[in-house]
Amino acid sequence: MCVCVRVNLLNHWTLQEEPVRFKVKLYVNPCTFMIYDANEDDMITRDELEAIFGDEETTGELAKALDKNADDQVDEQEFKEAMHKFVEGC
């Protein structure tokens, strides 16, 4: 199973005052923990989720659903348990 993640990239290589935005679609396996753990500290935070999905109410709901022990971060075990529950085929 794959999920589409949309990312906006700024063009920092031009001398234009206004940044040029690119829309990029990445097809990744949503069951892979390391995709969400940007700083590779073996924890996923809401900030890391917001970097992928944007700062929206649903991102906050996702963070709460994954964080079973309510410590504001998701370890790999919490992630795997939630993904098996919520995503078919994980």
mmCIF file of N, CA and C in Angstrom:
data_model
loop_
_atom_site.group_PDB
_atom_site.id
_atom_site.type_symbol
_atom_site.label_atom_id
_atom_site.label_comp_id
_atom_site.label_asym_id
_atom_site.label_seq_id
_atom_site.Cartn_x
_atom_site.Cartn_y
_atom_site.Cartn_z
ATOM 1 N N MET A 1 0.844 -1.181 0.000
ATOM 2 C CA MET A 1 0.000 0.000 0.000
ATOM 3 C C MET A 1 0.884 1.237 0.000
ATOM 4 N N CYS A 2 0.506 2.211 -0.754
ATOM 5 C CA CYS A 2 1.259 3.461 -0.821
ATOM 6 C C CYS A 2 0.327 4.632 -0.536
ATOM 7 N N VAL A 3 0.912 5.710 -0.074
ATOM 8 C CA VAL A 3 0.163 6.932 0.177
ATOM 9 C C VAL A 3 0.856 8.059 -0.564
ATOM 10 N N CYS A 4 0.101 8.996 -1.045
ATOM 11 C CA CYS A 4 0.664 10.143 -1.749
ATOM 12 C C CYS A 4 0.886 11.264 -0.754
ATOM 13 N N VAL A 5 2.074 11.789 -0.682
ATOM 14 C CA VAL A 5 2.408 12.913 0.185
ATOM 15 C C VAL A 5 2.769 14.086 -0.700
ATOM 16 N N ARG A 6 2.099 15.220 -0.502
ATOM 17 C CA ARG A 6 2.382 16.401 -1.315
ATOM 18 C C ARG A 6 3.313 17.315 -0.547
ATOM 19 N N VAL A 7 4.363 17.756 -1.178
ATOM 20 C CA VAL A 7 5.374 18.591 -0.552
ATOM 21 C C VAL A 7 5.557 19.851 -1.391
ATOM 22 N N ASN A 8 5.616 21.006 -0.741
ATOM 23 C CA ASN A 8 5.948 22.246 -1.440
ATOM 24 C C ASN A 8 7.426 22.534 -1.229
ATOM 25 N N LEU A 9 8.144 22.729 -2.289
ATOM 26 C CA LEU A 9 9.571 23.031 -2.212
ATOM 27 C C LEU A 9 9.805 24.456 -2.690
ATOM 28 N N LEU A 10 10.616 25.188 -1.968
ATOM 29 C CA LEU A 10 10.968 26.537 -2.392
ATOM 30 C C LEU A 10 12.189 26.479 -3.288
ATOM 31 N N ASN A 11 12.216 27.309 -4.300
ATOM 32 C CA ASN A 11 13.362 27.376 -5.195
ATOM 33 C C ASN A 11 14.341 28.402 -4.633
ATOM 34 N N HIS A 12 15.374 27.951 -3.963
ATOM 35 C CA HIS A 12 16.386 28.828 -3.363
ATOM 36 C C HIS A 12 17.566 29.079 -4.305
ATOM 37 N N TRP A 13 17.502 28.517 -5.504
ATOM 38 C CA TRP A 13 18.640 28.620 -6.402
ATOM 39 C C TRP A 13 18.496 29.752 -7.402
ATOM 40 N N THR A 14 17.447 30.525 -7.296
ATOM 41 C CA THR A 14 17.291 31.653 -8.206
ATOM 42 C C THR A 14 17.468 32.953 -7.435
ATOM 43 N N LEU A 15 17.623 34.036 -8.142
ATOM 44 C CA LEU A 15 17.780 35.339 -7.510
ATOM 45 C C LEU A 15 16.463 36.107 -7.485
ATOM 46 N N GLN A 16 15.369 35.435 -7.728
ATOM 47 C CA GLN A 16 14.064 36.078 -7.723
ATOM 48 C C GLN A 16 13.673 36.451 -6.294
ATOM 49 N N GLU A 17 12.992 37.598 -6.167
ATOM 50 C CA GLU A 17 12.520 38.009 -4.849
ATOM 51 C C GLU A 17 11.439 37.068 -4.338
ATOM 52 N N GLU A 18 10.512 36.718 -5.210
ATOM 53 C CA GLU A 18 9.432 35.815 -4.823
ATOM 54 C C GLU A 18 9.894 34.378 -5.048
ATOM 55 N N PRO A 19 9.773 33.537 -4.018
ATOM 56 C CA PRO A 19 10.185 32.141 -4.216
ATOM 57 C C PRO A 19 9.254 31.421 -5.189
ATOM 58 N N VAL A 20 9.805 30.510 -5.925
ATOM 59 C CA VAL A 20 9.036 29.685 -6.841
ATOM 60 C C VAL A 20 8.719 28.398 -6.102
ATOM 61 N N ARG A 21 7.457 28.010 -6.120
ATOM 62 C CA ARG A 21 7.057 26.795 -5.423
ATOM 63 C C ARG A 21 6.852 25.658 -6.430
ATOM 64 N N PHE A 22 7.260 24.480 -6.013
ATOM 65 C CA PHE A 22 7.072 23.283 -6.815
ATOM 66 C C PHE A 22 6.190 22.324 -6.021
ATOM 67 N N LYS A 23 5.310 21.645 -6.670
ATOM 68 C CA LYS A 23 4.516 20.605 -6.023
ATOM 69 C C LYS A 23 5.092 19.266 -6.446
ATOM 70 N N VAL A 24 5.465 18.488 -5.462
ATOM 71 C CA VAL A 24 6.082 17.192 -5.701
ATOM 72 C C VAL A 24 5.230 16.133 -5.019
ATOM 73 N N LYS A 25 4.949 15.052 -5.701
ATOM 74 C CA LYS A 25 4.230 13.938 -5.090
ATOM 75 C C LYS A 25 5.210 12.800 -4.862
ATOM 76 N N LEU A 26 5.195 12.295 -3.642
ATOM 77 C CA LEU A 26 6.026 11.152 -3.288
ATOM 78 C C LEU A 26 5.112 9.979 -2.966
ATOM 79 N N TYR A 27 5.394 8.839 -3.508
ATOM 80 C CA TYR A 27 4.613 7.651 -3.215
ATOM 81 C C TYR A 27 5.454 6.780 -2.300
ATOM 82 N N VAL A 28 4.977 6.652 -1.058
ATOM 83 C CA VAL A 28 5.747 5.933 -0.043
ATOM 84 C C VAL A 28 4.839 4.964 0.696
ATOM 85 N N ASN A 29 5.441 4.043 1.371
ATOM 86 C CA ASN A 29 4.704 3.107 2.210
ATOM 87 C C ASN A 29 4.391 3.806 3.526
ATOM 88 N N PRO A 30 3.108 4.046 3.853
ATOM 89 C CA PRO A 30 2.758 4.776 5.069
ATOM 90 C C PRO A 30 3.080 4.014 6.342
ATOM 91 N N CYS A 31 3.425 2.746 6.227
ATOM 92 C CA CYS A 31 3.724 1.916 7.401
ATOM 93 C C CYS A 31 5.186 1.997 7.816
ATOM 94 N N THR A 32 5.993 2.762 7.117
ATOM 95 C CA THR A 32 7.426 2.867 7.405
ATOM 96 C C THR A 32 7.682 3.990 8.394
ATOM 97 N N PHE A 33 8.105 3.640 9.598
ATOM 98 C CA PHE A 33 8.324 4.588 10.689
ATOM 99 C C PHE A 33 9.302 5.696 10.314
ATOM 100 N N MET A 34 10.404 5.343 9.676
ATOM 101 C CA MET A 34 11.480 6.311 9.422
ATOM 102 C C MET A 34 11.061 7.446 8.487
ATOM 103 N N ILE A 35 9.988 7.263 7.727
ATOM 104 C CA ILE A 35 9.498 8.334 6.856
ATOM 105 C C ILE A 35 9.076 9.539 7.685
ATOM 106 N N TYR A 36 8.519 9.296 8.860
ATOM 107 C CA TYR A 36 7.973 10.352 9.708
ATOM 108 C C TYR A 36 8.985 10.891 10.708
ATOM 109 N N ASP A 37 10.014 10.110 11.017
ATOM 110 C CA ASP A 37 11.025 10.478 12.016
ATOM 111 C C ASP A 37 12.157 11.253 11.342
ATOM 112 N N ALA A 38 11.920 12.532 11.089
ATOM 113 C CA ALA A 38 12.854 13.348 10.305
ATOM 114 C C ALA A 38 14.226 13.486 10.944
ATOM 115 N N ASN A 39 14.287 13.636 12.264
ATOM 116 C CA ASN A 39 15.583 13.837 12.914
ATOM 117 C C ASN A 39 16.215 12.537 13.399
ATOM 118 N N GLU A 40 15.607 11.416 13.068
ATOM 119 C CA GLU A 40 16.137 10.076 13.362
ATOM 120 C C GLU A 40 16.460 9.874 14.844
ATOM 121 N N ASP A 41 15.570 10.378 15.728
ATOM 122 C CA ASP A 41 15.769 10.182 17.168
ATOM 123 C C ASP A 41 14.892 9.065 17.717
ATOM 124 N N ASP A 42 14.316 8.268 16.821
ATOM 125 C CA ASP A 42 13.445 7.146 17.163
ATOM 126 C C ASP A 42 12.145 7.578 17.821
ATOM 127 N N MET A 43 11.729 8.819 17.586
ATOM 128 C CA MET A 43 10.461 9.346 18.065
ATOM 129 C C MET A 43 9.856 10.215 16.965
ATOM 130 N N ILE A 44 8.537 10.196 16.856
ATOM 131 C CA ILE A 44 7.826 11.071 15.927
ATOM 132 C C ILE A 44 7.086 12.101 16.767
ATOM 133 N N THR A 45 7.273 13.369 16.449
ATOM 134 C CA THR A 45 6.585 14.440 17.161
ATOM 135 C C THR A 45 5.519 15.057 16.255
ATOM 136 N N ARG A 46 4.659 15.853 16.844
ATOM 137 C CA ARG A 46 3.652 16.550 16.042
ATOM 138 C C ARG A 46 4.334 17.468 15.024
ATOM 139 N N ASP A 47 5.440 18.102 15.408
ATOM 140 C CA ASP A 47 6.167 18.966 14.467
ATOM 141 C C ASP A 47 6.601 18.182 13.234
ATOM 142 N N GLU A 48 7.064 16.962 13.440
ATOM 143 C CA GLU A 48 7.488 16.144 12.304
ATOM 144 C C GLU A 48 6.284 15.778 11.426
ATOM 145 N N LEU A 49 5.159 15.484 12.056
ATOM 146 C CA LEU A 49 3.947 15.202 11.275
ATOM 147 C C LEU A 49 3.470 16.436 10.527
ATOM 148 N N GLU A 50 3.545 17.606 11.175
ATOM 149 C CA GLU A 50 3.130 18.855 10.521
ATOM 150 C C GLU A 50 4.033 19.193 9.342
ATOM 151 N N ALA A 51 5.303 18.833 9.421
ATOM 152 C CA ALA A 51 6.219 19.086 8.305
ATOM 153 C C ALA A 51 5.784 18.298 7.066
ATOM 154 N N ILE A 52 5.134 17.170 7.278
ATOM 155 C CA ILE A 52 4.677 16.341 6.159
ATOM 156 C C ILE A 52 3.264 16.710 5.728
ATOM 157 N N PHE A 53 2.358 16.790 6.700
ATOM 158 C CA PHE A 53 0.935 16.929 6.397
ATOM 159 C C PHE A 53 0.392 18.340 6.539
ATOM 160 N N GLY A 54 1.185 19.262 7.074
ATOM 161 C CA GLY A 54 0.720 20.625 7.290
ATOM 162 C C GLY A 54 0.140 20.795 8.686
ATOM 163 N N ASP A 55 0.000 22.035 9.097
ATOM 164 C CA ASP A 55 -0.501 22.367 10.431
ATOM 165 C C ASP A 55 -2.016 22.454 10.378
ATOM 166 N N GLU A 56 -2.656 21.316 10.462
ATOM 167 C CA GLU A 56 -4.106 21.253 10.378
ATOM 168 C C GLU A 56 -4.664 20.474 11.559
ATOM 169 N N GLU A 57 -5.947 20.638 11.787
ATOM 170 C CA GLU A 57 -6.610 19.948 12.890
ATOM 171 C C GLU A 57 -6.451 18.436 12.759
ATOM 172 N N THR A 58 -6.556 17.932 11.535
ATOM 173 C CA THR A 58 -6.448 16.489 11.345
ATOM 174 C C THR A 58 -5.054 15.965 11.675
ATOM 175 N N THR A 59 -4.040 16.787 11.503
ATOM 176 C CA THR A 59 -2.685 16.380 11.884
ATOM 177 C C THR A 59 -2.597 16.215 13.394
ATOM 178 N N GLY A 60 -3.213 17.125 14.132
ATOM 179 C CA GLY A 60 -3.252 17.010 15.582
ATOM 180 C C GLY A 60 -3.997 15.764 16.026
ATOM 181 N N GLU A 61 -5.098 15.456 15.339
ATOM 182 C CA GLU A 61 -5.857 14.245 15.651
ATOM 183 C C GLU A 61 -5.032 12.996 15.361
ATOM 184 N N LEU A 62 -4.285 13.018 14.276
ATOM 185 C CA LEU A 62 -3.399 11.901 13.949
ATOM 186 C C LEU A 62 -2.345 11.726 15.033
ATOM 187 N N ALA A 63 -1.730 12.810 15.455
ATOM 188 C CA ALA A 63 -0.698 12.746 16.498
ATOM 189 C C ALA A 63 -1.267 12.134 17.783
ATOM 190 N N LYS A 64 -2.467 12.544 18.164
ATOM 191 C CA LYS A 64 -3.095 11.999 19.380
ATOM 192 C C LYS A 64 -3.433 10.518 19.211
ATOM 193 N N ALA A 65 -3.902 10.137 18.037
ATOM 194 C CA ALA A 65 -4.256 8.740 17.796
ATOM 195 C C ALA A 65 -3.033 7.828 17.864
ATOM 196 N N LEU A 66 -1.891 8.323 17.411
ATOM 197 C CA LEU A 66 -0.665 7.524 17.435
ATOM 198 C C LEU A 66 -0.019 7.483 18.813
ATOM 199 N N ASP A 67 -0.169 8.538 19.596
ATOM 200 C CA ASP A 67 0.515 8.701 20.886
ATOM 201 C C ASP A 67 -0.304 8.082 22.017
ATOM 202 N N LYS A 68 -0.176 6.792 22.221
ATOM 203 C CA LYS A 68 -0.980 6.074 23.204
ATOM 204 C C LYS A 68 -0.639 6.431 24.652
ATOM 205 N N ASN A 69 0.614 6.760 24.954
ATOM 206 C CA ASN A 69 0.970 7.064 26.347
ATOM 207 C C ASN A 69 0.963 8.566 26.641
ATOM 208 N N ALA A 70 0.500 9.364 25.704
ATOM 209 C CA ALA A 70 0.296 10.813 25.881
ATOM 210 C C ALA A 70 1.549 11.558 26.354
ATOM 211 N N ASP A 71 2.702 11.197 25.787
ATOM 212 C CA ASP A 71 3.942 11.905 26.129
ATOM 213 C C ASP A 71 4.372 12.871 25.027
ATOM 214 N N ASP A 72 3.464 13.171 24.101
ATOM 215 C CA ASP A 72 3.690 14.111 22.994
ATOM 216 C C ASP A 72 4.737 13.653 22.000
ATOM 217 N N GLN A 73 4.960 12.364 21.942
ATOM 218 C CA GLN A 73 5.825 11.787 20.920
ATOM 219 C C GLN A 73 5.409 10.337 20.710
ATOM 220 N N VAL A 74 5.736 9.812 19.554
ATOM 221 C CA VAL A 74 5.334 8.461 19.193
ATOM 222 C C VAL A 74 6.578 7.623 18.972
ATOM 223 N N ASP A 75 6.703 6.554 19.765
ATOM 224 C CA ASP A 75 7.833 5.663 19.542
ATOM 225 C C ASP A 75 7.443 4.610 18.504
ATOM 226 N N GLU A 76 8.394 3.817 18.091
ATOM 227 C CA GLU A 76 8.143 2.876 16.998
ATOM 228 C C GLU A 76 7.091 1.829 17.371
ATOM 229 N N GLN A 77 7.052 1.399 18.618
ATOM 230 C CA GLN A 77 6.061 0.412 19.047
ATOM 231 C C GLN A 77 4.647 0.996 18.973
ATOM 232 N N GLU A 78 4.463 2.222 19.481
ATOM 233 C CA GLU A 78 3.157 2.884 19.399
ATOM 234 C C GLU A 78 2.737 3.032 17.936
ATOM 235 N N PHE A 79 3.689 3.411 17.107
ATOM 236 C CA PHE A 79 3.424 3.605 15.679
ATOM 237 C C PHE A 79 2.960 2.307 15.036
ATOM 238 N N LYS A 80 3.697 1.215 15.273
ATOM 239 C CA LYS A 80 3.354 -0.069 14.663
ATOM 240 C C LYS A 80 1.983 -0.552 15.115
ATOM 241 N N GLU A 81 1.685 -0.416 16.408
ATOM 242 C CA GLU A 81 0.387 -0.841 16.919
ATOM 243 C C GLU A 81 -0.742 -0.045 16.272
ATOM 244 N N ALA A 82 -0.561 1.254 16.161
ATOM 245 C CA ALA A 82 -1.592 2.102 15.564
ATOM 246 C C ALA A 82 -1.755 1.797 14.076
ATOM 247 N N MET A 83 -0.667 1.628 13.380
ATOM 248 C CA MET A 83 -0.749 1.378 11.941
ATOM 249 C C MET A 83 -1.434 0.042 11.656
ATOM 250 N N HIS A 84 -1.154 -0.980 12.466
ATOM 251 C CA HIS A 84 -1.833 -2.265 12.281
ATOM 252 C C HIS A 84 -3.334 -2.115 12.507
ATOM 253 N N LYS A 85 -3.689 -1.239 13.418
ATOM 254 C CA LYS A 85 -5.103 -1.021 13.743
ATOM 255 C C LYS A 85 -5.825 -0.188 12.673
ATOM 256 N N PHE A 86 -5.154 0.876 12.191
ATOM 257 C CA PHE A 86 -5.813 1.863 11.330
ATOM 258 C C PHE A 86 -5.583 1.670 9.834
ATOM 259 N N VAL A 87 -4.495 1.023 9.437
ATOM 260 C CA VAL A 87 -4.152 0.919 8.016
ATOM 261 C C VAL A 87 -4.114 -0.540 7.601
ATOM 262 N N GLU A 88 -5.007 -0.894 6.701
ATOM 263 C CA GLU A 88 -5.051 -2.270 6.218
ATOM 264 C C GLU A 88 -3.767 -2.617 5.487
ATOM 265 N N GLY A 89 -3.186 -3.744 5.816
ATOM 266 C CA GLY A 89 -1.992 -4.210 5.131
ATOM 267 C C GLY A 89 -0.679 -3.831 5.787
ATOM 268 N N CYS A 90 -0.733 -3.110 6.915
ATOM 269 C CA CYS A 90 0.520 -2.763 7.618
ATOM 270 C C CYS A 90 0.940 -3.894 8.516
#
